[in-house]
PDB file of N, CA and C in Angstrom:
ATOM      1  N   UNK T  16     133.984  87.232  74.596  1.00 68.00           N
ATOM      2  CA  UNK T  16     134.606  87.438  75.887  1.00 68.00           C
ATOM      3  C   UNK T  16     135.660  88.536  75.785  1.00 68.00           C
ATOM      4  N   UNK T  17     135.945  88.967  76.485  1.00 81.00           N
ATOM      5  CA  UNK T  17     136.592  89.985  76.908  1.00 81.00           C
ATOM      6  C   UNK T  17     138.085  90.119  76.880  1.00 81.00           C
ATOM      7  N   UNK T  18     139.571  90.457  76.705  1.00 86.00           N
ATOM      8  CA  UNK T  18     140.410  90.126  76.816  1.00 86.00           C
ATOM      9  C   UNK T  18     141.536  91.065  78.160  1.00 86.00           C
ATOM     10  N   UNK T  19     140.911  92.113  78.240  1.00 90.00           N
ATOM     11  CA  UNK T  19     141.011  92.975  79.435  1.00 90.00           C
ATOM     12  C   UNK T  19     140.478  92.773  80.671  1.00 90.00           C
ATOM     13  N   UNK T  20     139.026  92.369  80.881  1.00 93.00           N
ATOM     14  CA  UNK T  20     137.852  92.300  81.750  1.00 93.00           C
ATOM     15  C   UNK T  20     136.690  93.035  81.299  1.00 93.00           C
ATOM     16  N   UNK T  21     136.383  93.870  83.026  1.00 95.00           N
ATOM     17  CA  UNK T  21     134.760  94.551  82.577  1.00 95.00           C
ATOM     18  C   UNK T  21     134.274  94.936  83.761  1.00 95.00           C
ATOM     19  N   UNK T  22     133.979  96.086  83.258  1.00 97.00           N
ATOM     20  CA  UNK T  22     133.387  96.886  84.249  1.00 97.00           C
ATOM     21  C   UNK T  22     131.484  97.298  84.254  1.00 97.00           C
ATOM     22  N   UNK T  23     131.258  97.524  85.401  1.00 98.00           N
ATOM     23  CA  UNK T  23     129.803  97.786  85.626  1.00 98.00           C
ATOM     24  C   UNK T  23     129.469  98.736  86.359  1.00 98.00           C
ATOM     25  N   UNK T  24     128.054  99.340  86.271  1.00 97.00           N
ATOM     26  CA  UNK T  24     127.208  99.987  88.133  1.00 97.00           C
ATOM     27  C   UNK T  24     126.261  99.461  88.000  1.00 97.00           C
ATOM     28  N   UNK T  25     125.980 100.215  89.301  1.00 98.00           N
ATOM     29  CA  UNK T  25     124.714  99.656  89.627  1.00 98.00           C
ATOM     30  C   UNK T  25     123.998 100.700  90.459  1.00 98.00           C
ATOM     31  N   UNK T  26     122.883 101.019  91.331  1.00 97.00           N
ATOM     32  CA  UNK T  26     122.558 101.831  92.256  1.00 97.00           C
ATOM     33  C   UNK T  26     122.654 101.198  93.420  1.00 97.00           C
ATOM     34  N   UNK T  27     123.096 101.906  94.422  1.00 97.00           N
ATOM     35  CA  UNK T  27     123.611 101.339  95.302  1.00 97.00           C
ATOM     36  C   UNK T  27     122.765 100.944  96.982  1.00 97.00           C
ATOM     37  N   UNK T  28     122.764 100.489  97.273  1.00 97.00           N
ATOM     38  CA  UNK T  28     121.778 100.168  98.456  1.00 97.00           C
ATOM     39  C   UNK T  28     122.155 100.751  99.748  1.00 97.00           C
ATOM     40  N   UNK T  29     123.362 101.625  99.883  1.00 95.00           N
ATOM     41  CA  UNK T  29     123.391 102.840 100.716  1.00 95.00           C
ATOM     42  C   UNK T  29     123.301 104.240 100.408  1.00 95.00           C
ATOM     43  N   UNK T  30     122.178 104.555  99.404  1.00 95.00           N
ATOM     44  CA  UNK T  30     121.173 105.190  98.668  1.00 95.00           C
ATOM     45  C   UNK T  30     120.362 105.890 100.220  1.00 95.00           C
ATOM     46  N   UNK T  31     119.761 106.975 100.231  1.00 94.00           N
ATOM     47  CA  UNK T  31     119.277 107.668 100.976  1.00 94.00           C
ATOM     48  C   UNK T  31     117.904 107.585 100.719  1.00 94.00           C
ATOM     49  N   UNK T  32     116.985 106.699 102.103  1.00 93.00           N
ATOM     50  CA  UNK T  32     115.812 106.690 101.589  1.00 93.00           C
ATOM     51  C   UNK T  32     114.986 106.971 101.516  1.00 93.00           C
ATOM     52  N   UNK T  33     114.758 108.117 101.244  1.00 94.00           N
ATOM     53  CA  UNK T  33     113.620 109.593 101.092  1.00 94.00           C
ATOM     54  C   UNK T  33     113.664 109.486  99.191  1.00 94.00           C
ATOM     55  N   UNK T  34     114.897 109.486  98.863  1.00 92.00           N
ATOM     56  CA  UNK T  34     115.272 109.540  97.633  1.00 92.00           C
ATOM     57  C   UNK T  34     115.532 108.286  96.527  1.00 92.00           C
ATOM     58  N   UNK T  35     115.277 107.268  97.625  1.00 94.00           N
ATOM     59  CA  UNK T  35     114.853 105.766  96.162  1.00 94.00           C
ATOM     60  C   UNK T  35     113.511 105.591  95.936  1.00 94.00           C
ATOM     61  N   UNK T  36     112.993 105.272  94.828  1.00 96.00           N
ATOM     62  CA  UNK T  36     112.139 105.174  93.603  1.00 96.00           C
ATOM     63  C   UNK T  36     111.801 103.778  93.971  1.00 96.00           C
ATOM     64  N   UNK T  37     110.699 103.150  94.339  1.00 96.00           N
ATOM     65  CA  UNK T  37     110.380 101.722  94.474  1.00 96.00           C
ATOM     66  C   UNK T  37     110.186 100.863  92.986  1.00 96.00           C
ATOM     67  N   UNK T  38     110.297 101.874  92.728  1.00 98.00           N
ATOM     68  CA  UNK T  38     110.693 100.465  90.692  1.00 98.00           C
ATOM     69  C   UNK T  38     111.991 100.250  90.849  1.00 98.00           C
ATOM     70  N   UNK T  39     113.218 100.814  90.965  1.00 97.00           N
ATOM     71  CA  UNK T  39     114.324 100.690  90.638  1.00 97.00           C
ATOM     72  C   UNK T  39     114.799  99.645  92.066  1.00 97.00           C
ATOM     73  N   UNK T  40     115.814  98.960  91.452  1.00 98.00           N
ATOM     74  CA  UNK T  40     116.097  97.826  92.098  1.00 98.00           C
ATOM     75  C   UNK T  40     118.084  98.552  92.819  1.00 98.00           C
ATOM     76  N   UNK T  41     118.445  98.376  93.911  1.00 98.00           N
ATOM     77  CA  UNK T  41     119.531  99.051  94.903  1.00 98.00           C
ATOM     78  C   UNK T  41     120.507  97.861  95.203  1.00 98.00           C
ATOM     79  N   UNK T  42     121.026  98.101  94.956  1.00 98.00           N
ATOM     80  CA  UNK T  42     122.489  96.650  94.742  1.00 98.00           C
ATOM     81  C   UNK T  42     123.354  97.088  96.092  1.00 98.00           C
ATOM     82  N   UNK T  43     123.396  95.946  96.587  1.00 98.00           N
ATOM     83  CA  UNK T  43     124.503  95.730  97.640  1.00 98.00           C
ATOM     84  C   UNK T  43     125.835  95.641  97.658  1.00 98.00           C
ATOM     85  N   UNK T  44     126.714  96.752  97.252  1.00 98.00           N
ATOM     86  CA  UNK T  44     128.084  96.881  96.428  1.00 98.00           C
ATOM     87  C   UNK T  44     128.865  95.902  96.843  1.00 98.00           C
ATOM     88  N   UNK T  45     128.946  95.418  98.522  1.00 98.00           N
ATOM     89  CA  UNK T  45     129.784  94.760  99.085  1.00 98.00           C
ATOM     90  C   UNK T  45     129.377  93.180  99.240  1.00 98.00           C
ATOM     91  N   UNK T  46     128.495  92.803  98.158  1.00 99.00           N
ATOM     92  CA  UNK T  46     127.596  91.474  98.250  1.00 99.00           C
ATOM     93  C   UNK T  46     128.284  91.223  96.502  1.00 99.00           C
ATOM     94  N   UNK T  47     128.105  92.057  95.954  1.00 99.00           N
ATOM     95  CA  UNK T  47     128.701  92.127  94.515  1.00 99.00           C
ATOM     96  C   UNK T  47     130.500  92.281  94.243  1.00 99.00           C
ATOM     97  N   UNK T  48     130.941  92.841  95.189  1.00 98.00           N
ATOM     98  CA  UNK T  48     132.415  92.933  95.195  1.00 98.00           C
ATOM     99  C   UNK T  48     133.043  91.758  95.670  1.00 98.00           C
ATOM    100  N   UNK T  49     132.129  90.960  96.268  1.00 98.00           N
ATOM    101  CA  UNK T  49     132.330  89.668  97.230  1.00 98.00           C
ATOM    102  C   UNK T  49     132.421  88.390  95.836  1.00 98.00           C
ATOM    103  N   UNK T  50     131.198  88.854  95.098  1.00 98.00           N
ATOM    104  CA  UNK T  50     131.106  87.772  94.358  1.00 98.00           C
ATOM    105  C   UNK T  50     132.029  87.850  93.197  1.00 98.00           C
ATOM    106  N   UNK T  51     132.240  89.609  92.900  1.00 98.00           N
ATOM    107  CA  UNK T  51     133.208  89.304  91.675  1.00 98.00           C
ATOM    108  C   UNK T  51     134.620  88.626  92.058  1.00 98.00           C
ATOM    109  N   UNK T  52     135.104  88.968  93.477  1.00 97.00           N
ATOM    110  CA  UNK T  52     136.292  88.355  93.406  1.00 97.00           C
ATOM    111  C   UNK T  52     136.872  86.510  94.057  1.00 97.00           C
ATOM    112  N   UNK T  53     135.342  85.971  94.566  1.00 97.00           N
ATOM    113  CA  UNK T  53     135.435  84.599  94.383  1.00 97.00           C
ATOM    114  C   UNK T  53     135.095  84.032  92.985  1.00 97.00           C
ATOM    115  N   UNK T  54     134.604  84.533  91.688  1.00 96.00           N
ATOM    116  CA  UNK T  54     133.852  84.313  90.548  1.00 96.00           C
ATOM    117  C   UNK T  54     135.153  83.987  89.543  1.00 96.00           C
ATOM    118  N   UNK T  55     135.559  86.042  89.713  1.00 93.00           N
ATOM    119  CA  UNK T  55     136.398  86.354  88.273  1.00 93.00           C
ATOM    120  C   UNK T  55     138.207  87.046  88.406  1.00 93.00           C
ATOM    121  N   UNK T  56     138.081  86.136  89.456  1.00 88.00           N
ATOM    122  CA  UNK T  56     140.076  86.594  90.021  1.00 88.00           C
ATOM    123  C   UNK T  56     140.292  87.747  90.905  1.00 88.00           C
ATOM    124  N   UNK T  57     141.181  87.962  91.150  1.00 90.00           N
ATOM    125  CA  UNK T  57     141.987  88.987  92.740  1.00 90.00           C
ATOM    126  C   UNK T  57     141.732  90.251  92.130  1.00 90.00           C
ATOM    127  N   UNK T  58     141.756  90.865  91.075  1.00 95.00           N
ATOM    128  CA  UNK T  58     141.676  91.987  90.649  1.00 95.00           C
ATOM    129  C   UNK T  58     140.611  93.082  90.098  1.00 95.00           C
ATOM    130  N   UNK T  59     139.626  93.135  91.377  1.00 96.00           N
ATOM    131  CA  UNK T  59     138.619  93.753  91.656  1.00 96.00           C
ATOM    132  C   UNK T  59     138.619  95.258  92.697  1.00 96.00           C
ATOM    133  N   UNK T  60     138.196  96.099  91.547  1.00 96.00           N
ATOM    134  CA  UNK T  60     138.124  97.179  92.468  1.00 96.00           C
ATOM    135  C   UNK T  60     136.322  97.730  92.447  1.00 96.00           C
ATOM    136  N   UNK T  61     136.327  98.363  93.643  1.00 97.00           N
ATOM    137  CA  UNK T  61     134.862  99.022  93.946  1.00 97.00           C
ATOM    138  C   UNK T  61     135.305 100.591  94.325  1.00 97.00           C
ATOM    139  N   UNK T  62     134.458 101.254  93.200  1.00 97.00           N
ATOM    140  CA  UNK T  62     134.824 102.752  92.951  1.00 97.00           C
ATOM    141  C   UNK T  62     133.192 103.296  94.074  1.00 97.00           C
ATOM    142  N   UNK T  63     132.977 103.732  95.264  1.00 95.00           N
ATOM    143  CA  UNK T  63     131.787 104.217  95.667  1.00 95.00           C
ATOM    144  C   UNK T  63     132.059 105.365  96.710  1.00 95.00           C
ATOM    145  N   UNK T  64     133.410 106.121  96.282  1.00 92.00           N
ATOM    146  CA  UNK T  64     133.171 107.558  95.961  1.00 92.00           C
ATOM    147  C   UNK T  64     133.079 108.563  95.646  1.00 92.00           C
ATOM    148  N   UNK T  65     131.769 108.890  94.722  1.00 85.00           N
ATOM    149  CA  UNK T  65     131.431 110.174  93.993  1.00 85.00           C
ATOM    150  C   UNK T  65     130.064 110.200  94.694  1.00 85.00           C
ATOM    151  N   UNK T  66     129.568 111.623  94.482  1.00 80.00           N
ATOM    152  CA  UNK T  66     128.556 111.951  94.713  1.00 80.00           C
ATOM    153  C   UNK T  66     127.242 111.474  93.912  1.00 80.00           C
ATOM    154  N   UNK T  67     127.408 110.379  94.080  1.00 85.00           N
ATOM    155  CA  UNK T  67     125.515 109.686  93.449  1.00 85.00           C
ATOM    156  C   UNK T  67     125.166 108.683  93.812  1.00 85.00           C
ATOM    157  N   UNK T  68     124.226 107.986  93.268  1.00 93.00           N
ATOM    158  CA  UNK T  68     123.295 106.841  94.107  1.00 93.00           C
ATOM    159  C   UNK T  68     123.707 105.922  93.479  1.00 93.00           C
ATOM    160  N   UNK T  69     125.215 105.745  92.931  1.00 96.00           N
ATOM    161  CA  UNK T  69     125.638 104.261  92.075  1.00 96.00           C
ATOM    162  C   UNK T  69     126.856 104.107  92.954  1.00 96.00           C
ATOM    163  N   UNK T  70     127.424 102.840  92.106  1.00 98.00           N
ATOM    164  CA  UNK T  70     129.129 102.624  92.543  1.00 98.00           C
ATOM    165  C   UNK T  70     129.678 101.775  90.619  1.00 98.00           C
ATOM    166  N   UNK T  71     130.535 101.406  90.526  1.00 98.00           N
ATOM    167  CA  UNK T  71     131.407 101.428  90.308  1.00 98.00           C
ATOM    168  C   UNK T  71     131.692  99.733  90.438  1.00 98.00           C
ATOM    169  N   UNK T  72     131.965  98.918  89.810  1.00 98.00           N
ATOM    170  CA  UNK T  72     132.715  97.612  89.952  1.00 98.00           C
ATOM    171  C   UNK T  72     133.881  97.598  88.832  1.00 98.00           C
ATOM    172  N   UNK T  73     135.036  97.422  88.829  1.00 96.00           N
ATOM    173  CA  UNK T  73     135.730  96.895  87.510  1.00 96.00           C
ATOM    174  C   UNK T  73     136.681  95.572  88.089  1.00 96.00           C
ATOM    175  N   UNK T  74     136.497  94.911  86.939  1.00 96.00           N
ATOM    176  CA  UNK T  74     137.584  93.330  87.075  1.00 96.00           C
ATOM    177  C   UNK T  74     137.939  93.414  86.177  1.00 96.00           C
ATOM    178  N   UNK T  75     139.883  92.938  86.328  1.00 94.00           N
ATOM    179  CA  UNK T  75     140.529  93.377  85.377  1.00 94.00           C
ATOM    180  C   UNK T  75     141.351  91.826  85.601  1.00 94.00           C
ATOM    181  N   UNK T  76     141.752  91.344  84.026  1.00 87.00           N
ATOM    182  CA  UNK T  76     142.125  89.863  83.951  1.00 87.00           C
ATOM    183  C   UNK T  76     143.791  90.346  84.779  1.00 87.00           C
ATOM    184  N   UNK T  77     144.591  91.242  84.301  1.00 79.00           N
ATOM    185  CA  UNK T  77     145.428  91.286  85.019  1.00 79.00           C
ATOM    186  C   UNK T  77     146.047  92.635  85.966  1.00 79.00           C
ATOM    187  N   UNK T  78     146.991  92.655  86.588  1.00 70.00           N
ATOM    188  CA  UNK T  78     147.372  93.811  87.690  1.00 70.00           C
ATOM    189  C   UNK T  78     147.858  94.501  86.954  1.00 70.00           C
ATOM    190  N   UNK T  79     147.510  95.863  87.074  1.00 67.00           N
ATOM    191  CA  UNK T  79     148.737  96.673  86.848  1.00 67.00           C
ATOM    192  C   UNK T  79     149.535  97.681  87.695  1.00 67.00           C
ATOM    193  N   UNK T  80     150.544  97.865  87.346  1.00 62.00           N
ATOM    194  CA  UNK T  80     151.261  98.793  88.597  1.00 62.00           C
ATOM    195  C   UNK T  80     151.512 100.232  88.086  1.00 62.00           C
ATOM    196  N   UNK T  81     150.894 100.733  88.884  1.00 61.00           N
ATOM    197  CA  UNK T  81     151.181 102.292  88.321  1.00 61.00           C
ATOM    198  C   UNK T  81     153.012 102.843  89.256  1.00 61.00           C
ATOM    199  N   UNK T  82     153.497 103.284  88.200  1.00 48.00           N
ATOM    200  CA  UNK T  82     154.481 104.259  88.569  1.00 48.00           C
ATOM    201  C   UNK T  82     154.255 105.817  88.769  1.00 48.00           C
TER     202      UNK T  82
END
C-alpha cells in the first residue's frame, strides 16, 4: 500500500467520436472522480486539461497547501 496515495488515467469518454478505436474501452472521468472520493478520502483531484483523449485522477492520503 501506498503511503502518499496514487494516481491514474484513463481515456476519456468525452473523446471525439470519429477518433475512438472500438477495442479501447473510454472512462467516464466524472463517474470515477465520484467514486474515488466516496472510496479513498476528500483529496481528489481530476487533471482533464491537456490536449488528449485521457484525464488524469490523483488521491492523495493528505492536503497540501501550497504557498
Amino acid at each position: 500500500s501506498s503511503d502518499q496515495g496514487f494516481a491514474f488515467n484513463a481515456l476519456t469518454s468525452y473523446s471525439d467520436l470519429e477518433f475512438r478505436k472500438q477495442e479501447l474501452y473510454y472512462s467516464d472521468p466524472l463517474y470515477l472522480f465520484d467514486y474515488c472520493k466516496k472510496n479513498f478520502g476528500k483529496n481528489v483531484a481530476l487533471l482533464h486539461d491537456y490536449n488528449q483523449y485521457d484525464f488524469t485522477i490523483i488521491v492523495k492520503k493528505k492536503f497540501d497547501i501550497l504557498i
